[in-house]
Tab-separated table of C-alpha atoms (C1' of nucleotides) in Angstrom:
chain	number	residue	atom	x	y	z
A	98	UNK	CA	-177.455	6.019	-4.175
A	99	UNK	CA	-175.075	7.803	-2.387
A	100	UNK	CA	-171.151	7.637	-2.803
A	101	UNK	CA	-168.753	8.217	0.154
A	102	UNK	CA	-165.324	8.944	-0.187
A	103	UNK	CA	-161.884	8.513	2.106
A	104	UNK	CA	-158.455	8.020	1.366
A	105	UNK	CA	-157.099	4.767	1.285
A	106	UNK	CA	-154.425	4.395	3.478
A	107	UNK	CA	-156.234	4.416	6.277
A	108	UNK	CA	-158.948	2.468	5.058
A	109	UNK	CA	-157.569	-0.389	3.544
A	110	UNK	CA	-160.579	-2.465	1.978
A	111	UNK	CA	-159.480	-6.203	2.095
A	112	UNK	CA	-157.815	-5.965	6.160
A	113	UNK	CA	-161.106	-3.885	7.392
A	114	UNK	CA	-162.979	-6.666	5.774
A	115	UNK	CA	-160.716	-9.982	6.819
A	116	UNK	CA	-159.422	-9.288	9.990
A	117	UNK	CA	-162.212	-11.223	11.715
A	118	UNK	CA	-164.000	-8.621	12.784
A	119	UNK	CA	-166.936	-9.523	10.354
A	120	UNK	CA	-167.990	-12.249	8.452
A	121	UNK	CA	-170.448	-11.034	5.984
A	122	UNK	CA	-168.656	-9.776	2.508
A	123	UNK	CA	-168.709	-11.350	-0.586
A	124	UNK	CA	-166.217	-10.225	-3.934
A	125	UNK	CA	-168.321	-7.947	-6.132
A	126	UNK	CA	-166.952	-6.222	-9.218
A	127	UNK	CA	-164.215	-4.631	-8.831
A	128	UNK	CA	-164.408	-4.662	-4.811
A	129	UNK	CA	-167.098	-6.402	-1.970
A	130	UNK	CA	-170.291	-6.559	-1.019
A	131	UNK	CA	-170.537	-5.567	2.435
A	132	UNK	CA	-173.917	-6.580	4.551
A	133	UNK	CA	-174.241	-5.816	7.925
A	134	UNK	CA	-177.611	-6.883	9.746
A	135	UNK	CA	-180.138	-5.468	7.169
A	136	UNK	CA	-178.716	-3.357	4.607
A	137	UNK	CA	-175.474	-3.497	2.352
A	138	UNK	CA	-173.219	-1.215	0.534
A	139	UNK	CA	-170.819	-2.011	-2.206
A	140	UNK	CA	-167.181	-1.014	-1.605
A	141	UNK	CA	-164.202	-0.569	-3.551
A	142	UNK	CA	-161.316	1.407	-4.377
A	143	UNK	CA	-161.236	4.562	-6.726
A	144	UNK	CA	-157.742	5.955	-7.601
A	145	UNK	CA	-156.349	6.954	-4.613
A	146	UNK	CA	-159.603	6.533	-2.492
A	147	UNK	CA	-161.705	3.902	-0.756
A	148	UNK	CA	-165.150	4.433	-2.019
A	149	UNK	CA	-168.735	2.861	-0.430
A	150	UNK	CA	-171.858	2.987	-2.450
A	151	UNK	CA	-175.106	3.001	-0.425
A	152	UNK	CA	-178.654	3.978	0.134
A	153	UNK	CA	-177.516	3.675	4.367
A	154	UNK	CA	-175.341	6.403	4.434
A	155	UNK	CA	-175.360	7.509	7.894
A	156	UNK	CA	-175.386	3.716	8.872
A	157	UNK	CA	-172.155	2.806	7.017
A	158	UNK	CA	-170.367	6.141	7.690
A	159	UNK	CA	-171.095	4.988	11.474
A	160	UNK	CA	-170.440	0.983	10.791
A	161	UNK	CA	-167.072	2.160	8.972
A	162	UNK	CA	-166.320	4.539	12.036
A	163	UNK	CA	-165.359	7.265	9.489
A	164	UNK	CA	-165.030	10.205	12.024
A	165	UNK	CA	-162.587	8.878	13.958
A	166	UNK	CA	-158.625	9.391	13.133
A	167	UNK	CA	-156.998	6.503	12.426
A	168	UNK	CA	-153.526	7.824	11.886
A	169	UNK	CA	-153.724	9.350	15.801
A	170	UNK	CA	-154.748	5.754	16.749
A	171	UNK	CA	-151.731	3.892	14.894
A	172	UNK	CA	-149.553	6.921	16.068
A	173	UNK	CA	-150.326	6.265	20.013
A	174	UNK	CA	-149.879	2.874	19.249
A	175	UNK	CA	-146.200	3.028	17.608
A	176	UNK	CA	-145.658	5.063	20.950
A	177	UNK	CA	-145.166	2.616	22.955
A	178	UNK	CA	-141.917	1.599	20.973
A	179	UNK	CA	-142.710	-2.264	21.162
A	180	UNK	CA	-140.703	-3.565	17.852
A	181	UNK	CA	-144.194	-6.077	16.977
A	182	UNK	CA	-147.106	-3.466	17.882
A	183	UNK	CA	-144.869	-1.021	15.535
A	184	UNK	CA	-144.134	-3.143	12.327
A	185	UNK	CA	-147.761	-4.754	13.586
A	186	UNK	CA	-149.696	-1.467	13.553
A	187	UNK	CA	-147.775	-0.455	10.876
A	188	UNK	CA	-148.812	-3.323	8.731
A	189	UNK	CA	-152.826	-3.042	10.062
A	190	UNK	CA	-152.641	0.260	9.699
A	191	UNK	CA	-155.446	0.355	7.110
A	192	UNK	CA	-157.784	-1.423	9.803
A	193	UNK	CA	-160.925	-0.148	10.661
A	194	UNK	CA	-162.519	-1.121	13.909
A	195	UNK	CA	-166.770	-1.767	12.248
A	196	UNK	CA	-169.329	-0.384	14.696
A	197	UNK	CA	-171.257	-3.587	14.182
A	198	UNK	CA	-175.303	-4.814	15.531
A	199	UNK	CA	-174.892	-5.620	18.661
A	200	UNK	CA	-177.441	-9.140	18.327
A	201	UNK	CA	-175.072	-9.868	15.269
A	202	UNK	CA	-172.220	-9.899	17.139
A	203	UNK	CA	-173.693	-12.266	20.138
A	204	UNK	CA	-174.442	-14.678	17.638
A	205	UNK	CA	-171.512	-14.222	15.063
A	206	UNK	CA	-169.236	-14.961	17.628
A	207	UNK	CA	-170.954	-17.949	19.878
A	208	UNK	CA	-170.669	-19.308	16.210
A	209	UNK	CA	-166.809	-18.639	16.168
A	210	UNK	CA	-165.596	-20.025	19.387
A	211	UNK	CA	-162.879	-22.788	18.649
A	212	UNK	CA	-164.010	-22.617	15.055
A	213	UNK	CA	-161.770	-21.296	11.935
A	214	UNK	CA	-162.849	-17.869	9.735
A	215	UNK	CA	-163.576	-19.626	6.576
A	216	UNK	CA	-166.386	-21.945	8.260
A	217	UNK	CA	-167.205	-19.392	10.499
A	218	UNK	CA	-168.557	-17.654	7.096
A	219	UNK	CA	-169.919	-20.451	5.659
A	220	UNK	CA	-172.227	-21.481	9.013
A	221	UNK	CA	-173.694	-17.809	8.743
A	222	UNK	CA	-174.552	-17.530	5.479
A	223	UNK	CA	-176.242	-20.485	5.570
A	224	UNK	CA	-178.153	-19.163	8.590
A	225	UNK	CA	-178.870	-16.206	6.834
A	226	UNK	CA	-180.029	-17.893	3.598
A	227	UNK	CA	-182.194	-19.823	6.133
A	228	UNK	CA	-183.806	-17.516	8.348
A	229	UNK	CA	-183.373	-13.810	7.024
A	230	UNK	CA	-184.999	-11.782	4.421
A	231	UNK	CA	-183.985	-11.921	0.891
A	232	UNK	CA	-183.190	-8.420	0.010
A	233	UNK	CA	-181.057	-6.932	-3.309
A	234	UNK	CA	-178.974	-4.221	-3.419
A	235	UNK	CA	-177.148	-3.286	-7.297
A	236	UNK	CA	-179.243	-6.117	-8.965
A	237	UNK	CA	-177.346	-8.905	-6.084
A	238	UNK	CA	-179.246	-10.865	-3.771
A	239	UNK	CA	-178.149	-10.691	0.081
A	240	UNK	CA	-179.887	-11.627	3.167
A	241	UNK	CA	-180.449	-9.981	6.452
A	242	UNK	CA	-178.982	-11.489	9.332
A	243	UNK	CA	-182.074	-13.106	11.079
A	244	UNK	CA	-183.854	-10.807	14.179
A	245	UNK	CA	-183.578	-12.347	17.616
A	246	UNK	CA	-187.508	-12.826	17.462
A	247	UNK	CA	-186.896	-15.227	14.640
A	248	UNK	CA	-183.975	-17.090	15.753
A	249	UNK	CA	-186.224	-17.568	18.945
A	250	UNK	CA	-188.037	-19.665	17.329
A	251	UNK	CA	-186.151	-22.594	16.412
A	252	UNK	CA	-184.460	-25.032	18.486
A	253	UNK	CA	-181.128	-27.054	18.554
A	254	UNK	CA	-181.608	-29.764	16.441
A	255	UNK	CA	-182.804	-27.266	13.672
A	256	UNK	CA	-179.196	-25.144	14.162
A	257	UNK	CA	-177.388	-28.405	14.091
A	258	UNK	CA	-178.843	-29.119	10.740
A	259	UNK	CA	-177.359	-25.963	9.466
A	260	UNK	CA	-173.666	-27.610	10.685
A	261	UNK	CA	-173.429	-25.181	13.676
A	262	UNK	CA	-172.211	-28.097	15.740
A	263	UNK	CA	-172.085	-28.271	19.678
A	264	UNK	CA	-172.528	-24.452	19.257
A	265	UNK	CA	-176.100	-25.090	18.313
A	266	UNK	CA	-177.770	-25.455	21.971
A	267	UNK	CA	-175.663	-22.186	22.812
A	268	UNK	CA	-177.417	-20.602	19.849
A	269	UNK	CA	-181.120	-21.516	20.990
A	270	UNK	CA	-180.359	-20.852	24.843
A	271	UNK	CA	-179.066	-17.697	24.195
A	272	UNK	CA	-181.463	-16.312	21.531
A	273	UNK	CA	-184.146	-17.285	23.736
A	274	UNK	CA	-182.230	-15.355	26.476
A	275	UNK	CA	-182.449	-12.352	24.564
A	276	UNK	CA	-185.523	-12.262	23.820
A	277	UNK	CA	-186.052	-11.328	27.875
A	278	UNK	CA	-183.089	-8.965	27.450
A	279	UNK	CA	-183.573	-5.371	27.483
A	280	UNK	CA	-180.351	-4.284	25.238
A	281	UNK	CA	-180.327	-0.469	26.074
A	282	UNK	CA	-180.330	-0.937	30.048
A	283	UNK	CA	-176.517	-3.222	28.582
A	284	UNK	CA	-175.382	0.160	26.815
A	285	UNK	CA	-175.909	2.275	30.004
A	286	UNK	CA	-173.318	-0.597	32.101
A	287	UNK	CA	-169.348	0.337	32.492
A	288	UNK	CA	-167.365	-2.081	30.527
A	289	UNK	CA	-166.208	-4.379	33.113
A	290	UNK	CA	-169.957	-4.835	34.338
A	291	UNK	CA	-171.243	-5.111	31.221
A	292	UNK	CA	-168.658	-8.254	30.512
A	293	UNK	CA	-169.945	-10.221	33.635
A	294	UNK	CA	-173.571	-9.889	32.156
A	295	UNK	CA	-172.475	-11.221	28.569
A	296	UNK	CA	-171.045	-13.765	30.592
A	297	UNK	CA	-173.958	-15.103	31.747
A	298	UNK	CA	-175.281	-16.567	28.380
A	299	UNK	CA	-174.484	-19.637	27.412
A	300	UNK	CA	-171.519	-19.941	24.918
A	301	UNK	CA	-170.114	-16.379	26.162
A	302	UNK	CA	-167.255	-16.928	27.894
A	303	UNK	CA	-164.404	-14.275	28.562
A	304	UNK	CA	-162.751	-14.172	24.985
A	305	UNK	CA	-166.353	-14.511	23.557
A	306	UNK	CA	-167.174	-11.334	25.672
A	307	UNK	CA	-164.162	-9.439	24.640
A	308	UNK	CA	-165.148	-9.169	20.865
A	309	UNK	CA	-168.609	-8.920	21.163
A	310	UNK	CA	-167.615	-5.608	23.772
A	311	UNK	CA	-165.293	-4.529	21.116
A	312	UNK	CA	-167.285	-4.799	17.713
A	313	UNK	CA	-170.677	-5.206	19.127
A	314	UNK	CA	-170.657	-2.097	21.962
A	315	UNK	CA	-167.820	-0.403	20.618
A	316	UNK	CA	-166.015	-1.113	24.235
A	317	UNK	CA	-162.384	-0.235	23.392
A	318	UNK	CA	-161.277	-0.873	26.679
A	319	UNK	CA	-161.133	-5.162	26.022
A	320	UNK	CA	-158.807	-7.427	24.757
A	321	UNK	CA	-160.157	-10.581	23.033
A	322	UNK	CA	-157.414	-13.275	23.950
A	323	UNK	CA	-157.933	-16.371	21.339
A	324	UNK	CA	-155.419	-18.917	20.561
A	325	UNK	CA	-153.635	-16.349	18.299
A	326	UNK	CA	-153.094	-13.973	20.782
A	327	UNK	CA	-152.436	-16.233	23.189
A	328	UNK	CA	-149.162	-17.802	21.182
A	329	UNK	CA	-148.145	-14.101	20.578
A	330	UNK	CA	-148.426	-13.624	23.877
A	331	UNK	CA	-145.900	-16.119	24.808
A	332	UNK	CA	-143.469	-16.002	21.491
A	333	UNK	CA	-143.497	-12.415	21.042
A	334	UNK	CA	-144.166	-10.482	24.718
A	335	UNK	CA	-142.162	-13.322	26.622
A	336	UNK	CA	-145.439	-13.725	28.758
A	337	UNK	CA	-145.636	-16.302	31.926
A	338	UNK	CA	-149.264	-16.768	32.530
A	339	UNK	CA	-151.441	-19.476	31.118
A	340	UNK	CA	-154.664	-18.072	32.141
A	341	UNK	CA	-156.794	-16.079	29.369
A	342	UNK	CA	-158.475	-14.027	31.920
A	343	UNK	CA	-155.262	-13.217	33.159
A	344	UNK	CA	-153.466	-12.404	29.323
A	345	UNK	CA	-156.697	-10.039	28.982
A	346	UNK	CA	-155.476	-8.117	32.331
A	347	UNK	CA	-151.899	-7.359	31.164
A	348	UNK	CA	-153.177	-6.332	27.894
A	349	UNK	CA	-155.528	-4.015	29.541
A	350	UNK	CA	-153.057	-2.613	32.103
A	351	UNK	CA	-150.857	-1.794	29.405
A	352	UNK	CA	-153.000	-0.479	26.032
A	353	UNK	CA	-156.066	0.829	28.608
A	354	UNK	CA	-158.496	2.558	26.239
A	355	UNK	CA	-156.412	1.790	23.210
A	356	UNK	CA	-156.663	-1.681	23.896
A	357	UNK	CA	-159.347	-2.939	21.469
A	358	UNK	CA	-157.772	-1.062	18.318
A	359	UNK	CA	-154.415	-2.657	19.083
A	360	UNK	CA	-155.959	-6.356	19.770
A	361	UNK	CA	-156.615	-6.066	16.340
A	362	UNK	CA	-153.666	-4.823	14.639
A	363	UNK	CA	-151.580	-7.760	16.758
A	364	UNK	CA	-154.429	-10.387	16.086
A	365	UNK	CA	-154.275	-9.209	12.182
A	366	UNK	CA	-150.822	-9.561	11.941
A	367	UNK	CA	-149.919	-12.287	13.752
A	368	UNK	CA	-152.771	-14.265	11.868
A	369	UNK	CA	-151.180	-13.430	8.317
A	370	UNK	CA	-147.368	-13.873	9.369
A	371	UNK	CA	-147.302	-16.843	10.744
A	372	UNK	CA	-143.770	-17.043	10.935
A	373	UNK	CA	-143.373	-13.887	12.638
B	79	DG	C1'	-154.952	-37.922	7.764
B	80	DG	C1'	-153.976	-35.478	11.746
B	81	DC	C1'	-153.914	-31.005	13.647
B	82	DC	C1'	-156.136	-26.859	14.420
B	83	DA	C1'	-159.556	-23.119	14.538
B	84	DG	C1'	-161.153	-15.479	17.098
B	85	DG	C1'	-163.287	-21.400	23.452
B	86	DC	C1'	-166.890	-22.806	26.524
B	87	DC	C1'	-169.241	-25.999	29.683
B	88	DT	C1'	-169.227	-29.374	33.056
B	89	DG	C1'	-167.641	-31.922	36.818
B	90	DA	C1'	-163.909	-32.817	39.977
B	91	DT	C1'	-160.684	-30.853	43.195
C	125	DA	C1'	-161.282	-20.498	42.487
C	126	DT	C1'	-158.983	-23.480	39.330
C	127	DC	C1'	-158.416	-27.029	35.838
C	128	DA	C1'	-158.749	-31.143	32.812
C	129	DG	C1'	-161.550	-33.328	29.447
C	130	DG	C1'	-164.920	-33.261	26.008
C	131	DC	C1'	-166.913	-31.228	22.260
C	132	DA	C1'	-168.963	-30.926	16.199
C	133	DT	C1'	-167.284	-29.792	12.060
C	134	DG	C1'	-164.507	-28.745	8.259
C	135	DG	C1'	-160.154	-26.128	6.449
C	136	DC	C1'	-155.685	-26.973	5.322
DNA sequence: GGCCAGGCCTGAT
DNA sequence: ATCAGGCATGGC
């Protein structure tokens, strides 16, 4: 087991873990049980420090993204001397953006679409209970999230069962989909190309797109516009447009490659002050 | 009990 | 290209 260490502040535990990005931890202990496709860690807070116990530890120092400076990232974004981003980034600051599986992500978030966090949760650990491997990591079961291969194999009706809703033909279409997919010849395509293919499988639409470039390719030039964004949008940044597509733009124009790190420090703290 | 949730698809303009 | 209307389910 090994034992990785990094100051807290910017690594903040429970806003990494509930900011949307994922929705596979569970309270363990003293802190969570993390999973992320296949393997799981157990993270928590030491003193001062934000420690993850694992037998992964090059995957989770990569999934936790912990070469990369957050305190440049909230500095740049404080920059721009917007009063929200500052008291937002400010707030988020303990935010980590997860370098997530990128099948995960297709699915995780086809299963989020006009959907709310909690269920969102509950419809994938039921699919994981279902159709993934029971593993155990510090004497707790957890299961892997199911391989395309598998979910391939299974057809609406059965995802329906497991309360996915009118997601559930998305789920089968696009699993199947994938299957025929070759994922590396996706890695090699600039962002904005790469969005029009994720486009074209069912249940990915633009804001679908956006997160699944941001946590599942690490694409930090996108902007996932959802209805919380979209009301900050309006209340907060005084913005005209109506269109999604078009929210995404200005968002792009102004943040560029900061974008993604920033959509999630708004999104985060517009989500837990709702009044703000 | 009604509104809403990390929206997308389809069919009509 | 744009836009309404419909959509499954459960959290709050």
């Amino acid at each position: 087991m090994d034992k990785l260490e990094f100051s807290k502040e910017y690594f903040n535990i429970y806003d990494t873990l509930s900011c949307g990005q994922t929705f596979r931890y569970n309270p363990f202990k003293d802190g969570y049980l993390v999973v992320s496709n296949n393997v799981a860690c157990y993270i928590v807070y030491e003193n001062e420090n934000t420690v993850i116990y694992t037998e992964h530890t090059d995957y989770f120092k990569n999934y936790f993204d912990l070469n990369t400076d957050y305190s440049l990232i909230v500095d740049k974004s404080k920059s721009y001397n917007i009063e929200y981003l500052t008291k937002a980034s400010e707030y988020g600051k303990g935010i980590r953006i997860l370098k997530q599986n990128t099948y995960e992500m297709i699915i995780s978030f086809i299963i989020s679409q006009n959907n709310n966090i909690t269920r969102i949760k509950t419809i994938i650990k039921k699919l994981c209970e279902k159709l993934g491997d029971k593993l155990e990591f510090m004497g707790e079961t957890y299961y892997s999230f199911p391989t395309i291969d598998k979910l391939a194999l299974y057809d609406e009706g059965f995802f329906k069962s497991l309360g996915f809703g009118y997601r559930a033909g998305y789920i089968e279409s696009t699993a199947k989909k994938l299957l025929d997919t070759d994922i590396n010849s996706l890695y090699k395509l600039d962002t904005k190309t790469l969005k029009s293919e994720l486009i074209k499988f069912k249940g990915i639409g633009g804001k679908v797109a956006d997160c699944v470039l941001l946590f599942g390719f690490n694409r930090f030039d996108s902007f996932p516009v959802d209805t919380w964004i979209y009301k900050l949008y309006r209340e907060n940044f005084c913005g005209e447009e109506c269109n999604r597509e078009k929210i995404t733009e200005y968002f792009l124009n102004m943040f560029k490659e900061y974008s993604g790190y920033i959509q999630q420090y708004l999104f985060y703290y517009k989500r837990e002050n709702k009044e703000a």
